[in-house]
mmCIF file with all atom_site columns, C-alpha atoms in Angstrom:
data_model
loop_
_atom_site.group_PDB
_atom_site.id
_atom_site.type_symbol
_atom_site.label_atom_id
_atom_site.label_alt_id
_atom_site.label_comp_id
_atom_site.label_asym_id
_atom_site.label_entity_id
_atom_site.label_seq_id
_atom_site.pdbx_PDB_ins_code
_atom_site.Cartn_x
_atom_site.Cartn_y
_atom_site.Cartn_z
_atom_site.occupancy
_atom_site.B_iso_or_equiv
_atom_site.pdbx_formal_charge
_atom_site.auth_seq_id
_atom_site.auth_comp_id
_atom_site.auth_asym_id
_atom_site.auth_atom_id
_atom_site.pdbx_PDB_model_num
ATOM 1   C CA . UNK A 1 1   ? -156.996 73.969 -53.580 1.00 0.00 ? 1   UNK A CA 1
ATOM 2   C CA . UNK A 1 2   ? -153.751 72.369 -54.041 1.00 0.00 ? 2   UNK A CA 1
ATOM 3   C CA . UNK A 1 3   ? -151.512 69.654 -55.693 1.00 0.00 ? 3   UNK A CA 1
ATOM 4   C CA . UNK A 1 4   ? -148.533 67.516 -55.544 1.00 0.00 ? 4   UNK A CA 1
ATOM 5   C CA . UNK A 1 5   ? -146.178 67.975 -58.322 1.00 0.00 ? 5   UNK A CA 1
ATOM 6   C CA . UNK A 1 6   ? -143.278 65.600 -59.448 1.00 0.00 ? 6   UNK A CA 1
ATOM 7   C CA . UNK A 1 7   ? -140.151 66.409 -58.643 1.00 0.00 ? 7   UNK A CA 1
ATOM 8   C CA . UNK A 1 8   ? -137.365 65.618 -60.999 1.00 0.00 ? 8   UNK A CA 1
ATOM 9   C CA . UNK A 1 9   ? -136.001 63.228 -59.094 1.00 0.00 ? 9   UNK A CA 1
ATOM 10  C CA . UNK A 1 10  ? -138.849 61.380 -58.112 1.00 0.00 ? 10  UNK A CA 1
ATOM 11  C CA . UNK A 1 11  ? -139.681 61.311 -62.188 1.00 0.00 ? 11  UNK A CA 1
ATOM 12  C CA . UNK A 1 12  ? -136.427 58.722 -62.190 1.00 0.00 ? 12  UNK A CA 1
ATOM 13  C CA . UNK A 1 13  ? -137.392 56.754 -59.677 1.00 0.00 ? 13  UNK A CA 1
ATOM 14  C CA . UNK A 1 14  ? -141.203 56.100 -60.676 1.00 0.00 ? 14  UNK A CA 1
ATOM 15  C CA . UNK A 1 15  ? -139.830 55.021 -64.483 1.00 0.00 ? 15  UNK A CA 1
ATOM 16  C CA . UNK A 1 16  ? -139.498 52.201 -62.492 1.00 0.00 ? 16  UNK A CA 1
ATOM 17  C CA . UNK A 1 17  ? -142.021 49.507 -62.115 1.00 0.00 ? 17  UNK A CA 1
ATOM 18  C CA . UNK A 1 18  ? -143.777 49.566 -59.226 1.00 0.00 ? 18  UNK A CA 1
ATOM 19  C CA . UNK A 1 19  ? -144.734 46.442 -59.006 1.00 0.00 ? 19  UNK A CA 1
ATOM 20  C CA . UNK A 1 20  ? -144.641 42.523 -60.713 1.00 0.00 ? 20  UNK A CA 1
ATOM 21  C CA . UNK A 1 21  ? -143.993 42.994 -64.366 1.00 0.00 ? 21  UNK A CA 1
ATOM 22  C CA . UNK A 1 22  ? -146.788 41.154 -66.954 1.00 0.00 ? 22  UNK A CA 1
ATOM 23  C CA . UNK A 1 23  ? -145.197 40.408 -70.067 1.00 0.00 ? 23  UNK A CA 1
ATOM 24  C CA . UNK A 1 24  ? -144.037 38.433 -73.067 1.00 0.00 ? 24  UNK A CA 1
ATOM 25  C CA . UNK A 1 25  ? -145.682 37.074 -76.231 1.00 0.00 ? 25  UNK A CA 1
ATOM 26  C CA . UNK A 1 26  ? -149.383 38.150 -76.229 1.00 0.00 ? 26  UNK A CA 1
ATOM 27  C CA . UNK A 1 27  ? -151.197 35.145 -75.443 1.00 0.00 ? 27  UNK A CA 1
ATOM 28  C CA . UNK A 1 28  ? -148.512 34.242 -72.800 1.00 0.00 ? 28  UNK A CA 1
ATOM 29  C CA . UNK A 1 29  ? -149.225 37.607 -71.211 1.00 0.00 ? 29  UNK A CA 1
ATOM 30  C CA . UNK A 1 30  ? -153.180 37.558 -71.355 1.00 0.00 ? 30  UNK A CA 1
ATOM 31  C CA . UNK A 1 31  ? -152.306 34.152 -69.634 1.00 0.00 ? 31  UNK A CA 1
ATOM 32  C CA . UNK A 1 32  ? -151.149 35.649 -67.051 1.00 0.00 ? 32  UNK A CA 1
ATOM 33  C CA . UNK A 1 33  ? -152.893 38.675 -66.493 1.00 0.00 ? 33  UNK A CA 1
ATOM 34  C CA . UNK A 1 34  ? -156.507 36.810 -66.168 1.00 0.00 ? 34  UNK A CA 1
ATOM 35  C CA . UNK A 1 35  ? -154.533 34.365 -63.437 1.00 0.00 ? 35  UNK A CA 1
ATOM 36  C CA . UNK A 1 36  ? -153.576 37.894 -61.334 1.00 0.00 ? 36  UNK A CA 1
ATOM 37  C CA . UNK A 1 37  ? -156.749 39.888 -61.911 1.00 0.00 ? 37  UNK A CA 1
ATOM 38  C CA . UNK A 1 38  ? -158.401 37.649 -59.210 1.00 0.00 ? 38  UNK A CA 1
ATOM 39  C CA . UNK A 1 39  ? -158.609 39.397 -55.471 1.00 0.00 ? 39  UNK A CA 1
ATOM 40  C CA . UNK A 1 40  ? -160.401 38.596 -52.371 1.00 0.00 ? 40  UNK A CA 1
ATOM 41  C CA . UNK A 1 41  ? -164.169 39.669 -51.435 1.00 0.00 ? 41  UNK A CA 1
ATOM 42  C CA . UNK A 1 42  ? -162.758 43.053 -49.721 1.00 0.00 ? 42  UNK A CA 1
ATOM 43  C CA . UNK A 1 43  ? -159.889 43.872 -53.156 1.00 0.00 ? 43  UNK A CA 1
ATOM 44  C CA . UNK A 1 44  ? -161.125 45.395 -56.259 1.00 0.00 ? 44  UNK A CA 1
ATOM 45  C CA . UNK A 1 45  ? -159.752 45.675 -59.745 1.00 0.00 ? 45  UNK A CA 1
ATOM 46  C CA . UNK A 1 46  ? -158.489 48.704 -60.809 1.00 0.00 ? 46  UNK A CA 1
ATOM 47  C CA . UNK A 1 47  ? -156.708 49.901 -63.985 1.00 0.00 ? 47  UNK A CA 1
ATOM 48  C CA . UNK A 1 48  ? -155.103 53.313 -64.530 1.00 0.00 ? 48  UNK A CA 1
ATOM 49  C CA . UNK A 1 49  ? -154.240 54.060 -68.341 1.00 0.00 ? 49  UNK A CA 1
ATOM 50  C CA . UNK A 1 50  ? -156.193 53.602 -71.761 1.00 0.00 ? 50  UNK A CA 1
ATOM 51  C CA . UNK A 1 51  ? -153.948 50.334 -72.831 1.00 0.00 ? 51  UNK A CA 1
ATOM 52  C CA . UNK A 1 52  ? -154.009 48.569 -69.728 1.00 0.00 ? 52  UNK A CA 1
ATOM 53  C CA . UNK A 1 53  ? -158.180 49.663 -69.413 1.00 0.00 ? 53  UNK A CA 1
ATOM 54  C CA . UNK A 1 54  ? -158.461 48.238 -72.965 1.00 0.00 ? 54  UNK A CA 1
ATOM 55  C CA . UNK A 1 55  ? -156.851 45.704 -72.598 1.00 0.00 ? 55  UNK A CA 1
ATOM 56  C CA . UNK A 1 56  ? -158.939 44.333 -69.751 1.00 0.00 ? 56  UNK A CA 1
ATOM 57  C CA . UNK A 1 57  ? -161.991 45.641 -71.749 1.00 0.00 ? 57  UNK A CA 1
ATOM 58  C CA . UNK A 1 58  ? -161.099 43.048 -74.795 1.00 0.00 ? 58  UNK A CA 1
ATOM 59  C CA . UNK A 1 59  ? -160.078 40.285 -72.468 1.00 0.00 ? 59  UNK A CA 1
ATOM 60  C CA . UNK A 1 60  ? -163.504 40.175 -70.841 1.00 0.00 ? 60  UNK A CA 1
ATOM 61  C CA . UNK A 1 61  ? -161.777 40.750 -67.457 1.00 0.00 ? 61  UNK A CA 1
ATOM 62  C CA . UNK A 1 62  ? -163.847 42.027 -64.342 1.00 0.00 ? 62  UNK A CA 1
ATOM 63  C CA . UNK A 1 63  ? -162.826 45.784 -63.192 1.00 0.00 ? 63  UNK A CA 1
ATOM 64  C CA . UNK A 1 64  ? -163.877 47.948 -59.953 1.00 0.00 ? 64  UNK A CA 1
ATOM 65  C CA . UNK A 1 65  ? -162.039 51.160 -61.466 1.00 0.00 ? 65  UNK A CA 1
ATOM 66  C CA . UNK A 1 66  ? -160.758 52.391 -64.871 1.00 0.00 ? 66  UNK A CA 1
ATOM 67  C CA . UNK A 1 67  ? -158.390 55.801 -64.743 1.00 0.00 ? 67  UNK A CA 1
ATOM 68  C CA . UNK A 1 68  ? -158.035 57.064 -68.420 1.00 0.00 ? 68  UNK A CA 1
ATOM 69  C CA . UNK A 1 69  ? -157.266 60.235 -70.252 1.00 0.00 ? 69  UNK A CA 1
ATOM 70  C CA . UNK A 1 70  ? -157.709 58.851 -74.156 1.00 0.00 ? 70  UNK A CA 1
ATOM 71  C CA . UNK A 1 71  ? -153.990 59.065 -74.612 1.00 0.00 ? 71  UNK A CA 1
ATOM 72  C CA . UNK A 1 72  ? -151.507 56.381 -75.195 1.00 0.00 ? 72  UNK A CA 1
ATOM 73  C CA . UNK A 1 73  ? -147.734 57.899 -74.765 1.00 0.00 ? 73  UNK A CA 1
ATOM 74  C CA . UNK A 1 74  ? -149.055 61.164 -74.895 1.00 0.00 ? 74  UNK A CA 1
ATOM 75  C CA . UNK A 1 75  ? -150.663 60.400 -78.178 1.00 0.00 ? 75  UNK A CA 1
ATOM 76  C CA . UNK A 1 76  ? -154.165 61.180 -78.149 1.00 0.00 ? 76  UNK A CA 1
ATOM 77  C CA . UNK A 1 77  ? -156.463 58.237 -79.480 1.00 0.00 ? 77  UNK A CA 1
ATOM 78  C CA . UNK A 1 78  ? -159.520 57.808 -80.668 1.00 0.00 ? 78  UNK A CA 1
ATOM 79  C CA . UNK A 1 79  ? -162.885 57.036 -78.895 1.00 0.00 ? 79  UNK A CA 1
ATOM 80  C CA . UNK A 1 80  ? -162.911 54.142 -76.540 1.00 0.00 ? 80  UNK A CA 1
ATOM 81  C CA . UNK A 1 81  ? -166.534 53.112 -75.107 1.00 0.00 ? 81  UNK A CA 1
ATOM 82  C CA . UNK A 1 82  ? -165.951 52.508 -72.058 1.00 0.00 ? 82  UNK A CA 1
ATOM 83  C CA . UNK A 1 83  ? -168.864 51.422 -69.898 1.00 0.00 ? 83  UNK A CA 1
ATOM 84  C CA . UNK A 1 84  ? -169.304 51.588 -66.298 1.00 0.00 ? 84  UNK A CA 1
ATOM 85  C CA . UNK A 1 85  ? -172.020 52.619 -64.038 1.00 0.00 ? 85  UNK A CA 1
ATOM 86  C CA . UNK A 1 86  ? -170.552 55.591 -62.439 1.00 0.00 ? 86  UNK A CA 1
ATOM 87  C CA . UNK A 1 87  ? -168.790 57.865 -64.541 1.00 0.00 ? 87  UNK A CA 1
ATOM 88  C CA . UNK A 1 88  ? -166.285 60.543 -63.082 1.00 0.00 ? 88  UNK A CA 1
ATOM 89  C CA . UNK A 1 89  ? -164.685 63.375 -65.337 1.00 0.00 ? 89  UNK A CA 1
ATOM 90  C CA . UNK A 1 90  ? -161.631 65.410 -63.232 1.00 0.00 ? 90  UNK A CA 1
ATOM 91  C CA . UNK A 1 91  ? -158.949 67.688 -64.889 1.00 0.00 ? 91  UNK A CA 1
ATOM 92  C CA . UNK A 1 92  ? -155.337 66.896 -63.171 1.00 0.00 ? 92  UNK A CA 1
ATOM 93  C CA . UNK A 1 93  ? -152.274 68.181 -65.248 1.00 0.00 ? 93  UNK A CA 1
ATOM 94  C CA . UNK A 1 94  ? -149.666 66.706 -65.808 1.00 0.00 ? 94  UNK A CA 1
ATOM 95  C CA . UNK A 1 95  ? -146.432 65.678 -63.641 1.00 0.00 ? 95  UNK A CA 1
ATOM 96  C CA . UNK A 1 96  ? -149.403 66.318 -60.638 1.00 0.00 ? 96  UNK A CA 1
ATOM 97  C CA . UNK A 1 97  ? -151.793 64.967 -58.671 1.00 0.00 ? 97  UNK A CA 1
ATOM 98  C CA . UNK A 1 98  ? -154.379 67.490 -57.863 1.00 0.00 ? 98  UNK A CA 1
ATOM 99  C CA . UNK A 1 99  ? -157.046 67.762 -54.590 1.00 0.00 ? 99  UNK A CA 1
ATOM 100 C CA . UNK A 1 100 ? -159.881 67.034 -56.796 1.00 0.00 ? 100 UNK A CA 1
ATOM 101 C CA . UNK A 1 101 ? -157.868 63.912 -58.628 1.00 0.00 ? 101 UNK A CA 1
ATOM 102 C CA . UNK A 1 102 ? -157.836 62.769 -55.059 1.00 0.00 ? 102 UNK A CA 1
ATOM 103 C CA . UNK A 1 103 ? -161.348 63.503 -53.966 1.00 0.00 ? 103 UNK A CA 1
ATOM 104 C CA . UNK A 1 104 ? -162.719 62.092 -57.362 1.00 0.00 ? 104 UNK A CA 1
ATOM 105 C CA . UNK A 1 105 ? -160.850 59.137 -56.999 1.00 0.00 ? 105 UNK A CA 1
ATOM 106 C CA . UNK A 1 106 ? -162.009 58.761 -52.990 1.00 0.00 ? 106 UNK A CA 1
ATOM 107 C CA . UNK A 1 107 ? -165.597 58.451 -54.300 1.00 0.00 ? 107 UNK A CA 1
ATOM 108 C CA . UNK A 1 108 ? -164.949 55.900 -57.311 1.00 0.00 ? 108 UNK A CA 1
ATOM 109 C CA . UNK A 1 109 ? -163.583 53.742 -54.793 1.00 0.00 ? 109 UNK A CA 1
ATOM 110 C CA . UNK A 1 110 ? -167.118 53.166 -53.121 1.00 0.00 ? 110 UNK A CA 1
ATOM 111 C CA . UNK A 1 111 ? -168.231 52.506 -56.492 1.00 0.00 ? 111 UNK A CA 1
ATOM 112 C CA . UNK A 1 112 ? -168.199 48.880 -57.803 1.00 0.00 ? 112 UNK A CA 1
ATOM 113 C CA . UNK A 1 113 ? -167.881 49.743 -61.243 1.00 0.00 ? 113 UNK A CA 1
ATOM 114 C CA . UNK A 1 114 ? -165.903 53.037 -61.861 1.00 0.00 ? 114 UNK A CA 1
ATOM 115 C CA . UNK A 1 115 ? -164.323 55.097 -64.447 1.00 0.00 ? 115 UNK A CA 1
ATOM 116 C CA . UNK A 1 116 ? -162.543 58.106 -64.255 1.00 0.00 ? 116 UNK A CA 1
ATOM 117 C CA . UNK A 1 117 ? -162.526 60.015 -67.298 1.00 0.00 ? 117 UNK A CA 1
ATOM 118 C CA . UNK A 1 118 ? -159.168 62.499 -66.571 1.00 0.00 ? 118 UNK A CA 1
ATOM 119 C CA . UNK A 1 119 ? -158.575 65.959 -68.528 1.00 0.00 ? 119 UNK A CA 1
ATOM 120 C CA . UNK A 1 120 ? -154.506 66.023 -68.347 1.00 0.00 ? 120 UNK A CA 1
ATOM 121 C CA . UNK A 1 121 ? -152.858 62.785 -67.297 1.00 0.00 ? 121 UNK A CA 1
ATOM 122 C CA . UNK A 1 122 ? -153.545 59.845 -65.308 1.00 0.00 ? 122 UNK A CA 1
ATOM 123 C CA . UNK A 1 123 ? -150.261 58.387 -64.942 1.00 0.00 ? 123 UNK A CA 1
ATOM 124 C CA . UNK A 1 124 ? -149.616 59.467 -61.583 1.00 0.00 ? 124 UNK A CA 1
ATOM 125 C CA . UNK A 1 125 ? -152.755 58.587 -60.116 1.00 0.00 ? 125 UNK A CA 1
ATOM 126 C CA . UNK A 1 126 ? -151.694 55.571 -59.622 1.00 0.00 ? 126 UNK A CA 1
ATOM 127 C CA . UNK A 1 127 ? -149.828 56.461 -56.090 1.00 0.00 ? 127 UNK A CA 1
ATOM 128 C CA . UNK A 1 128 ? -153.297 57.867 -55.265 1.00 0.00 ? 128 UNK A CA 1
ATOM 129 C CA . UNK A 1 129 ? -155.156 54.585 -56.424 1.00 0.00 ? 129 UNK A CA 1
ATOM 130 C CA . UNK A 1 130 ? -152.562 52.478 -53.996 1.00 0.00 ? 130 UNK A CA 1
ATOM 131 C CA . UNK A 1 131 ? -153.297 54.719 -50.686 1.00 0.00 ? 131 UNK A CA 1
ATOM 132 C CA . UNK A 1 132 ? -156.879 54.600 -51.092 1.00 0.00 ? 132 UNK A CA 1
ATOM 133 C CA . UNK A 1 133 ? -157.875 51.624 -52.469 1.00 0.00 ? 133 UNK A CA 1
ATOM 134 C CA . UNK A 1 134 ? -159.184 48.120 -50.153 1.00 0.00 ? 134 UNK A CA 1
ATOM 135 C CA . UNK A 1 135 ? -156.165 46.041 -49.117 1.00 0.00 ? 135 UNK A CA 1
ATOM 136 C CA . UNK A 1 136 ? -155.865 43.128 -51.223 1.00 0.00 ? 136 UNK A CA 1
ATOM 137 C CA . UNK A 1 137 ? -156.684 45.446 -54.016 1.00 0.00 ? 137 UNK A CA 1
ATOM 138 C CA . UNK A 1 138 ? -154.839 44.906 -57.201 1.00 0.00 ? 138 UNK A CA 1
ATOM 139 C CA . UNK A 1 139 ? -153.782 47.861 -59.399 1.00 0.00 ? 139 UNK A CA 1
ATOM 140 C CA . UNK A 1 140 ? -152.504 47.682 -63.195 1.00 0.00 ? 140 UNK A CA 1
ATOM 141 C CA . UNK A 1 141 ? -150.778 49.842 -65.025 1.00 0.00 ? 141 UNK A CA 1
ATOM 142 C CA . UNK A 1 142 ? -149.372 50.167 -68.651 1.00 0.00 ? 142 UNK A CA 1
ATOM 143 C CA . UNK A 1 143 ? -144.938 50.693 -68.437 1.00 0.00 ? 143 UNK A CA 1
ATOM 144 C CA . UNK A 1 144 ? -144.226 51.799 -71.906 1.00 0.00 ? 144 UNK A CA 1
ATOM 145 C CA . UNK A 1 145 ? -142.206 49.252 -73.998 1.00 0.00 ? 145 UNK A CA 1
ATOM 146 C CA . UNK A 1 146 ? -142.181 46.700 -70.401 1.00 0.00 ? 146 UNK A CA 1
ATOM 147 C CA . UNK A 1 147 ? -145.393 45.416 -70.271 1.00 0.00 ? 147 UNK A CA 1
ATOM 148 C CA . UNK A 1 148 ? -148.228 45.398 -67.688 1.00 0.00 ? 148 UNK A CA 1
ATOM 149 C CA . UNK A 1 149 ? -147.263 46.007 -64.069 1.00 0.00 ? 149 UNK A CA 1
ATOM 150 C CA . UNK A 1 150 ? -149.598 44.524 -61.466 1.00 0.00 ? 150 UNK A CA 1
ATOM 151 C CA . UNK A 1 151 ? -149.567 46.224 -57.723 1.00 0.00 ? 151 UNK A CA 1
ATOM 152 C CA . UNK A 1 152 ? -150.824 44.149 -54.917 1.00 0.00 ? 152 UNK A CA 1
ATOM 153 C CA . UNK A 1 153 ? -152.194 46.605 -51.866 1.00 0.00 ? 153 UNK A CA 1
ATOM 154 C CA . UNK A 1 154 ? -150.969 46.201 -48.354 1.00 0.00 ? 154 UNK A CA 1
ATOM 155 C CA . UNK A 1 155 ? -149.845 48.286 -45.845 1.00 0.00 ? 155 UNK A CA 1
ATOM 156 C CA . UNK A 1 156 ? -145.902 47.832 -47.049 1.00 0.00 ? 156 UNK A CA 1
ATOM 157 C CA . UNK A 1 157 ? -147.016 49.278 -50.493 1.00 0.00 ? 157 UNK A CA 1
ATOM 158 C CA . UNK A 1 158 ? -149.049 51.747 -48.765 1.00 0.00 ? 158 UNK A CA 1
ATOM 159 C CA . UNK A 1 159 ? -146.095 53.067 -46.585 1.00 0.00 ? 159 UNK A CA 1
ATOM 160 C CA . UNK A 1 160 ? -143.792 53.534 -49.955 1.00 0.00 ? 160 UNK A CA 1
ATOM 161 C CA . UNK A 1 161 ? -146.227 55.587 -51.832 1.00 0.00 ? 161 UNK A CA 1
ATOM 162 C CA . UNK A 1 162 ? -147.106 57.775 -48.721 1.00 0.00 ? 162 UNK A CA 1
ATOM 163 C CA . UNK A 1 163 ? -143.124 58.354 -48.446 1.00 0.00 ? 163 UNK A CA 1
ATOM 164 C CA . UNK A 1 164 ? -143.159 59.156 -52.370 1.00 0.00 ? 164 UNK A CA 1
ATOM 165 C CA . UNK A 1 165 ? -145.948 61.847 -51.786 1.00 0.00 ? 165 UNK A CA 1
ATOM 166 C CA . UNK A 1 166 ? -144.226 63.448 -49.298 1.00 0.00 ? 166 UNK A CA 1
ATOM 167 C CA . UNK A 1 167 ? -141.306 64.166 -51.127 1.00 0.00 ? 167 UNK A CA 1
ATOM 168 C CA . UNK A 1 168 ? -143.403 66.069 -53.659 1.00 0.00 ? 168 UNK A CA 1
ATOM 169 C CA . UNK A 1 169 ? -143.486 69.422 -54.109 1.00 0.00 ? 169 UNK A CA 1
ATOM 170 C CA . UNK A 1 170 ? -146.669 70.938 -52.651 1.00 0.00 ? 170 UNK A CA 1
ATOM 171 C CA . UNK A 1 171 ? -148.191 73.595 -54.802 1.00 0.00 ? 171 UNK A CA 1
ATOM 172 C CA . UNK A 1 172 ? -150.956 75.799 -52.898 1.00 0.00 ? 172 UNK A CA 1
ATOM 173 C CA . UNK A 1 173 ? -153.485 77.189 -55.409 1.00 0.00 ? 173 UNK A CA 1
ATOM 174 C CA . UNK A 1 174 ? -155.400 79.607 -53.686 1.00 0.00 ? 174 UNK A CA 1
ATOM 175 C CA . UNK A 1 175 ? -154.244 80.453 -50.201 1.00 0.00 ? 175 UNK A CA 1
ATOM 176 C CA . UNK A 1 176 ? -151.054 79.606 -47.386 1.00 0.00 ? 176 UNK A CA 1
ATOM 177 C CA . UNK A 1 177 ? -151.955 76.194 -46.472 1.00 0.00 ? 177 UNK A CA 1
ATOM 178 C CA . UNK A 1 178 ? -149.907 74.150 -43.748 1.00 0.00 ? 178 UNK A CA 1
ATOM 179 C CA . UNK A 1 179 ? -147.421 71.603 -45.603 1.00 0.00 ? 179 UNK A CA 1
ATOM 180 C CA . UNK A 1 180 ? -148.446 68.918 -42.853 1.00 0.00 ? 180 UNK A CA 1
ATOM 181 C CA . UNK A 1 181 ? -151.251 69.391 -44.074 1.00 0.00 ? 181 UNK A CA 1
ATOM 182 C CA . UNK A 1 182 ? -152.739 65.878 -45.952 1.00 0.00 ? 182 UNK A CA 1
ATOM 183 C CA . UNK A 1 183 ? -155.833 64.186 -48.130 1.00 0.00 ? 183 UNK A CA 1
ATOM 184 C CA . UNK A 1 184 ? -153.161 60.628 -47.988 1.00 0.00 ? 184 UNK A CA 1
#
């Protein structure tokens, strides 16, 4: 098995959003984020982090995917019911994405109502969310004290992330693997 860990200076560059900010006063905001969490027949919904997954949740909006680890800034919260009709459970520590994260998140994709239940940390699941999921996909994420960033999939996004992954560090858990080696 193996992983991709964060490198420090990737960690700067991905406090950065990723993608259109959603924010402002609260109703303003909702506003908004039930006009963008609309895709085409071939895009699905898909929400990485307890706030943003809650927050869809409580505004009736439709989801594919849910990525959550029951933690809000590394704060760990109390129980959420999320429903979905497949249910995936995956440990990926943090600062990583892990080969099972990946595989895990491969199959929810073919799912039309997903949630990923992560041991660790979800955050950077995200990159993984953008390579795999449908073009004209639409991912959300919580940016602490920003607001709700919205990625739109297409190849251009695509592209970036598979550029960010590569300058990762790849971490080999078990035996010499080749670094050209890739599950992007």
């Amino acid at each position: 098995m193996f992983r991709f860990r964060l490198t420090r200076n990737l960690r700067k560059k991905l406090k950065e959003p990723f993608g259109r900010v959603i924010s402002g006063p609260e109703e303003e905001a909702d506003r908004e984020l039930r006009k963008a969490a609309l895709v085409g027949p071939e895009g699905k919904i898909i929400c990485v982090g307890d706030a943003v997954s809650r927050k869809f949740v409580k505004l009736g909006l439709p989801t594919n995917l849910k990525v959550v680890d029951n933690k809000e800034m590394r704060r760990k919260l109390g129980p959420f019911n999320f429903k979905a009709k497949s249910i995936f459970k995956v440990k990926n520590p943090r600062g990583t994405i892990g080969f099972m994260a990946w595989q895990i998140m491969k199959e929810a994709m073919k799912k039309e109502d997903a949630l990923i239940l992560v041991d660790g940390e979800e955050d950077l699941l995200t990159l993984a969310a953008i390579c795999l999921a449908p073009l004209g996909s639409k991912i959300f994420y919580g940016q602490p004290k920003v607001g709700v960033v919205m990625i739109e999939v297409n190849e251009r996004k695509k592209e970036e992330v598979r550029a960010i992954i590569s300058m990762m560090k790849l971490e080999n858990l078990t035996s010499p693997i080749n670094r050209h080696t890739s599950f992007v």
